Amino acid sequence: MKGDKPMAAYDPNNIFAKILRGELPTYKVYEDDKALAFLDIMPRAPGHTLVLPKSAARNLLDVAPDDLAHVAKVVQKVAQAATKIFGADGVTVQQFNEKAGGQVVFHLHVHVIPRKDGVALKPPASEKAAPEALAEHAEKMKAAIAAL
Ligand code: AMP
């Protein structure tokens, strides 16, 4: 549209693109032909999971609507499984677009964060979780999603 600011192009070297190509390790909890979900390595609460489309979308502004709809379905699965596994009282879902919107990694991703009554979120990117804890949480989540 005339007058619109052009959005930056998708960068295939962003860290999540590398994870999607299998070039970097991750704590995978779910995968199908169109989406991948893995644990955030700096969780704001135990079980903090990211859900991504496999298509090369920078964020909500450029993703194909069908890919976005599929991501939403996976977000629901992850939220349901995380509620069981982590005994959550609620779930926070967040998604950031462009730097001004709080986005740091420029491949579309949705945060799914299990919440407990009265427990505040840790600040973003404040602390790397222990690899053993992430591995254990990923296995439990994988099993719970498969059982849905
Ligand atoms: P944002 O783009 O603002 O949604 O933030 C990116 C998120 O990705 C943060 O919550 C980081 O903790 C998380 N993150 C960054 N690198 C990795 C990685 N290699 N594996 C999993 N999560 C990551």
PDB file of C-alpha atoms and ligand atoms in Angstrom:
ATOM      1  CA  MET A   1       0.000   0.000   0.000  1.00  0.00           C
ATOM      2  CA  LYS A   2       1.187   3.497  -0.789  1.00  0.00           C
ATOM      3  CA  GLY A   3       2.836   5.201   2.156  1.00  0.00           C
ATOM      4  CA  ASP A   4       3.490   1.953   4.022  1.00  0.00           C
ATOM      5  CA  LYS A   5       6.958   1.432   5.462  1.00  0.00           C
ATOM      6  CA  PRO A   6       8.655  -1.513   3.751  1.00  0.00           C
ATOM      7  CA  MET A   7       9.268  -4.372   6.193  1.00  0.00           C
ATOM      8  CA  ALA A   8      12.771  -5.863   6.335  1.00  0.00           C
ATOM      9  CA  ALA A   9      13.190  -9.068   4.337  1.00  0.00           C
ATOM     10  CA  TYR A  10      13.252 -12.478   6.010  1.00  0.00           C
ATOM     11  CA  ASP A  11      16.817 -13.323   7.050  1.00  0.00           C
ATOM     12  CA  PRO A  12      17.497 -17.052   6.513  1.00  0.00           C
ATOM     13  CA  ASN A  13      20.412 -16.849   8.965  1.00  0.00           C
ATOM     14  CA  ASN A  14      18.282 -15.999  11.991  1.00  0.00           C
ATOM     15  CA  ILE A  15      18.767 -18.407  14.894  1.00  0.00           C
ATOM     16  CA  PHE A  16      15.348 -20.069  14.566  1.00  0.00           C
ATOM     17  CA  ALA A  17      15.893 -20.682  10.833  1.00  0.00           C
ATOM     18  CA  LYS A  18      19.093 -22.500  11.830  1.00  0.00           C
ATOM     19  CA  ILE A  19      17.163 -24.567  14.382  1.00  0.00           C
ATOM     20  CA  LEU A  20      14.521 -25.375  11.733  1.00  0.00           C
ATOM     21  CA  ARG A  21      17.262 -26.565   9.358  1.00  0.00           C
ATOM     22  CA  GLY A  22      18.742 -28.736  12.120  1.00  0.00           C
ATOM     23  CA  GLU A  23      21.957 -26.688  12.239  1.00  0.00           C
ATOM     24  CA  LEU A  24      21.554 -25.882  15.952  1.00  0.00           C
ATOM     25  CA  PRO A  25      20.349 -28.137  18.781  1.00  0.00           C
ATOM     26  CA  THR A  26      17.045 -27.550  20.501  1.00  0.00           C
ATOM     27  CA  TYR A  27      14.682 -29.095  23.062  1.00  0.00           C
ATOM     28  CA  LYS A  28      11.920 -30.131  20.675  1.00  0.00           C
ATOM     29  CA  VAL A  29       8.435 -30.788  22.075  1.00  0.00           C
ATOM     30  CA  TYR A  30       6.373 -31.102  18.864  1.00  0.00           C
ATOM     31  CA  GLU A  31       6.906 -31.241  15.126  1.00  0.00           C
ATOM     32  CA  ASP A  32       4.730 -31.746  12.059  1.00  0.00           C
ATOM     33  CA  ASP A  33       5.097 -30.820   8.391  1.00  0.00           C
ATOM     34  CA  LYS A  34       4.181 -27.159   8.982  1.00  0.00           C
ATOM     35  CA  ALA A  35       5.257 -26.284  12.527  1.00  0.00           C
ATOM     36  CA  LEU A  36       7.882 -26.868  15.196  1.00  0.00           C
ATOM     37  CA  ALA A  37       7.660 -26.267  18.950  1.00  0.00           C
ATOM     38  CA  PHE A  38      10.654 -26.208  21.282  1.00  0.00           C
ATOM     39  CA  LEU A  39      11.508 -24.983  24.760  1.00  0.00           C
ATOM     40  CA  ASP A  40      12.762 -21.445  25.273  1.00  0.00           C
ATOM     41  CA  ILE A  41      16.290 -21.773  26.653  1.00  0.00           C
ATOM     42  CA  MET A  42      15.731 -18.744  28.891  1.00  0.00           C
ATOM     43  CA  PRO A  43      12.276 -19.648  30.181  1.00  0.00           C
ATOM     44  CA  ARG A  44      10.198 -16.994  31.900  1.00  0.00           C
ATOM     45  CA  ALA A  45       8.539 -19.906  33.766  1.00  0.00           C
ATOM     46  CA  PRO A  46       9.115 -23.681  33.642  1.00  0.00           C
ATOM     47  CA  GLY A  47       7.698 -25.117  30.416  1.00  0.00           C
ATOM     48  CA  HIS A  48       7.998 -21.861  28.424  1.00  0.00           C
ATOM     49  CA  THR A  49       7.648 -23.074  24.817  1.00  0.00           C
ATOM     50  CA  LEU A  50       7.988 -21.397  21.420  1.00  0.00           C
ATOM     51  CA  VAL A  51       5.799 -22.406  18.459  1.00  0.00           C
ATOM     52  CA  LEU A  52       7.003 -21.583  14.931  1.00  0.00           C
ATOM     53  CA  PRO A  53       5.735 -22.086  11.404  1.00  0.00           C
ATOM     54  CA  LYS A  54       8.238 -23.900   9.205  1.00  0.00           C
ATOM     55  CA  SER A  55       7.614 -21.384   6.421  1.00  0.00           C
ATOM     56  CA  ALA A  56       9.966 -18.428   6.190  1.00  0.00           C
ATOM     57  CA  ALA A  57       7.827 -15.826   7.946  1.00  0.00           C
ATOM     58  CA  ARG A  58       9.402 -12.892   9.752  1.00  0.00           C
ATOM     59  CA  ASN A  59       6.371 -12.321  11.987  1.00  0.00           C
ATOM     60  CA  LEU A  60       2.594 -11.831  12.075  1.00  0.00           C
ATOM     61  CA  LEU A  61       2.808  -9.151   9.399  1.00  0.00           C
ATOM     62  CA  ASP A  62       4.065 -11.389   6.581  1.00  0.00           C
ATOM     63  CA  VAL A  63       3.033 -14.946   7.515  1.00  0.00           C
ATOM     64  CA  ALA A  64       0.585 -16.742   5.206  1.00  0.00           C
ATOM     65  CA  PRO A  65      -2.806 -16.913   6.972  1.00  0.00           C
ATOM     66  CA  ASP A  66      -2.990 -20.718   6.717  1.00  0.00           C
ATOM     67  CA  ASP A  67       0.441 -21.076   8.324  1.00  0.00           C
ATOM     68  CA  LEU A  68      -0.644 -18.730  11.106  1.00  0.00           C
ATOM     69  CA  ALA A  69      -3.819 -20.754  11.638  1.00  0.00           C
ATOM     70  CA  HIS A  70      -1.762 -23.919  11.901  1.00  0.00           C
ATOM     71  CA  VAL A  71       0.554 -22.301  14.442  1.00  0.00           C
ATOM     72  CA  ALA A  72      -2.530 -21.391  16.501  1.00  0.00           C
ATOM     73  CA  LYS A  73      -3.599 -25.055  16.528  1.00  0.00           C
ATOM     74  CA  VAL A  74      -0.173 -26.105  17.781  1.00  0.00           C
ATOM     75  CA  VAL A  75      -0.218 -23.320  20.388  1.00  0.00           C
ATOM     76  CA  GLN A  76      -3.426 -24.837  21.746  1.00  0.00           C
ATOM     77  CA  LYS A  77      -1.894 -28.331  21.946  1.00  0.00           C
ATOM     78  CA  VAL A  78       1.190 -26.986  23.710  1.00  0.00           C
ATOM     79  CA  ALA A  79      -0.931 -24.969  26.143  1.00  0.00           C
ATOM     80  CA  GLN A  80      -3.105 -27.988  26.984  1.00  0.00           C
ATOM     81  CA  ALA A  81      -0.099 -30.278  27.495  1.00  0.00           C
ATOM     82  CA  ALA A  82       1.852 -27.690  29.498  1.00  0.00           C
ATOM     83  CA  THR A  83      -1.123 -27.146  31.800  1.00  0.00           C
ATOM     84  CA  LYS A  84      -1.113 -30.845  32.654  1.00  0.00           C
ATOM     85  CA  ILE A  85       2.640 -31.305  32.937  1.00  0.00           C
ATOM     86  CA  PHE A  86       3.373 -28.205  34.955  1.00  0.00           C
ATOM     87  CA  GLY A  87       0.169 -28.153  36.989  1.00  0.00           C
ATOM     88  CA  ALA A  88      -0.468 -24.661  35.651  1.00  0.00           C
ATOM     89  CA  ASP A  89      -3.345 -22.498  36.834  1.00  0.00           C
ATOM     90  CA  GLY A  90      -3.234 -20.542  33.573  1.00  0.00           C
ATOM     91  CA  VAL A  91      -1.234 -19.936  30.408  1.00  0.00           C
ATOM     92  CA  THR A  92       0.207 -16.707  29.002  1.00  0.00           C
ATOM     93  CA  VAL A  93       0.530 -16.514  25.197  1.00  0.00           C
ATOM     94  CA  GLN A  94       2.727 -13.771  23.764  1.00  0.00           C
ATOM     95  CA  GLN A  95       3.900 -12.881  20.279  1.00  0.00           C
ATOM     96  CA  PHE A  96       6.081  -9.895  19.295  1.00  0.00           C
ATOM     97  CA  ASN A  97       6.375  -8.153  15.923  1.00  0.00           C
ATOM     98  CA  GLU A  98       9.371  -6.111  14.789  1.00  0.00           C
ATOM     99  CA  LYS A  99      11.828  -4.400  17.115  1.00  0.00           C
ATOM    100  CA  ALA A 100       9.282  -1.783  18.175  1.00  0.00           C
ATOM    101  CA  GLY A 101       6.924  -4.611  19.138  1.00  0.00           C
ATOM    102  CA  GLY A 102       9.551  -6.355  21.283  1.00  0.00           C
ATOM    103  CA  GLN A 103      10.692  -8.949  18.717  1.00  0.00           C
ATOM    104  CA  VAL A 104      14.307 -10.093  19.059  1.00  0.00           C
ATOM    105  CA  VAL A 105      14.437 -13.152  16.779  1.00  0.00           C
ATOM    106  CA  PHE A 106      12.989 -12.519  13.331  1.00  0.00           C
ATOM    107  CA  HIS A 107      11.268 -15.792  12.534  1.00  0.00           C
ATOM    108  CA  LEU A 108       7.633 -15.770  13.674  1.00  0.00           C
ATOM    109  CA  HIS A 109       7.203 -17.488  17.036  1.00  0.00           C
ATOM    110  CA  VAL A 110       4.524 -17.632  19.698  1.00  0.00           C
ATOM    111  CA  HIS A 111       5.458 -17.899  23.379  1.00  0.00           C
ATOM    112  CA  VAL A 112       3.359 -20.319  25.449  1.00  0.00           C
ATOM    113  CA  ILE A 113       4.078 -19.874  29.158  1.00  0.00           C
ATOM    114  CA  PRO A 114       2.448 -21.992  31.892  1.00  0.00           C
ATOM    115  CA  ARG A 115       1.505 -19.832  34.878  1.00  0.00           C
ATOM    116  CA  LYS A 116       0.862 -20.471  38.559  1.00  0.00           C
ATOM    117  CA  ASP A 117      -1.362 -18.303  40.706  1.00  0.00           C
ATOM    118  CA  GLY A 118       0.668 -15.520  42.318  1.00  0.00           C
ATOM    119  CA  VAL A 119       3.972 -16.362  40.565  1.00  0.00           C
ATOM    120  CA  ALA A 120       5.391 -13.520  38.460  1.00  0.00           C
ATOM    121  CA  LEU A 121       7.137 -14.159  35.147  1.00  0.00           C
ATOM    122  CA  LYS A 122      10.930 -13.932  35.204  1.00  0.00           C
ATOM    123  CA  PRO A 123      12.218 -11.012  33.109  1.00  0.00           C
ATOM    124  CA  PRO A 124      12.814 -11.918  29.433  1.00  0.00           C
ATOM    125  CA  ALA A 125      16.188 -13.511  28.615  1.00  0.00           C
ATOM    126  CA  SER A 126      17.283 -13.301  32.277  1.00  0.00           C
ATOM    127  CA  GLU A 127      18.575 -16.805  33.000  1.00  0.00           C
ATOM    128  CA  LYS A 128      19.504 -19.884  30.970  1.00  0.00           C
ATOM    129  CA  ALA A 129      17.743 -22.978  32.300  1.00  0.00           C
ATOM    130  CA  ALA A 130      19.781 -26.056  33.269  1.00  0.00           C
ATOM    131  CA  PRO A 131      20.137 -28.414  30.260  1.00  0.00           C
ATOM    132  CA  GLU A 132      18.969 -31.388  32.391  1.00  0.00           C
ATOM    133  CA  ALA A 133      15.776 -29.558  33.354  1.00  0.00           C
ATOM    134  CA  LEU A 134      15.087 -28.559  29.744  1.00  0.00           C
ATOM    135  CA  ALA A 135      15.692 -32.115  28.523  1.00  0.00           C
ATOM    136  CA  GLU A 136      13.344 -33.536  31.165  1.00  0.00           C
ATOM    137  CA  HIS A 137      10.626 -30.952  30.462  1.00  0.00           C
ATOM    138  CA  ALA A 138      10.879 -31.550  26.695  1.00  0.00           C
ATOM    139  CA  GLU A 139      10.414 -35.310  27.114  1.00  0.00           C
ATOM    140  CA  LYS A 140       7.381 -34.832  29.363  1.00  0.00           C
ATOM    141  CA  MET A 141       5.834 -32.279  27.014  1.00  0.00           C
ATOM    142  CA  LYS A 142       6.440 -34.495  23.980  1.00  0.00           C
ATOM    143  CA  ALA A 143       4.663 -37.393  25.652  1.00  0.00           C
ATOM    144  CA  ALA A 144       1.773 -35.213  26.852  1.00  0.00           C
ATOM    145  CA  ILE A 145       1.223 -33.709  23.389  1.00  0.00           C
ATOM    146  CA  ALA A 146       1.320 -37.134  21.770  1.00  0.00           C
ATOM    147  CA  ALA A 147      -1.322 -38.304  24.259  1.00  0.00           C
ATOM    148  CA  LEU A 148      -3.770 -35.422  23.555  1.00  0.00           C
TER     149      LEU A 148
HETATM  150  P1  AMP B   1      11.343 -12.515  21.087  1.00  0.00           P
HETATM  151  O1  AMP B   1      11.842 -12.396  19.655  1.00  0.00           O
HETATM  152  O2  AMP B   1      11.274 -11.193  21.776  1.00  0.00           O
HETATM  153  O3  AMP B   1      10.048 -13.252  21.183  1.00  0.00           O
HETATM  154  O4  AMP B   1      12.428 -13.305  21.922  1.00  0.00           O
HETATM  155  C1  AMP B   1      13.111 -14.429  21.459  1.00  0.00           C
HETATM  156  C2  AMP B   1      13.004 -15.555  22.461  1.00  0.00           C
HETATM  157  O5  AMP B   1      13.801 -16.621  21.961  1.00  0.00           O
HETATM  158  C3  AMP B   1      13.494 -15.252  23.882  1.00  0.00           C
HETATM  159  O6  AMP B   1      12.483 -15.652  24.796  1.00  0.00           O
HETATM  160  C4  AMP B   1      14.763 -16.100  24.032  1.00  0.00           C
HETATM  161  O7  AMP B   1      14.933 -16.577  25.339  1.00  0.00           O
HETATM  162  C5  AMP B   1      14.497 -17.229  23.042  1.00  0.00           C
HETATM  163  N1  AMP B   1      15.681 -17.875  22.463  1.00  0.00           N
HETATM  164  C6  AMP B   1      16.769 -17.255  21.943  1.00  0.00           C
HETATM  165  N2  AMP B   1      17.633 -18.174  21.459  1.00  0.00           N
HETATM  166  C7  AMP B   1      17.069 -19.394  21.645  1.00  0.00           C
HETATM  167  C8  AMP B   1      17.448 -20.742  21.363  1.00  0.00           C
HETATM  168  N3  AMP B   1      18.618 -21.029  20.777  1.00  0.00           N
HETATM  169  N4  AMP B   1      16.613 -21.751  21.716  1.00  0.00           N
HETATM  170  C9  AMP B   1      15.435 -21.469  22.330  1.00  0.00           C
HETATM  171  N5  AMP B   1      15.013 -20.229  22.625  1.00  0.00           N
HETATM  172  C10 AMP B   1      15.812 -19.205  22.297  1.00  0.00           C
END
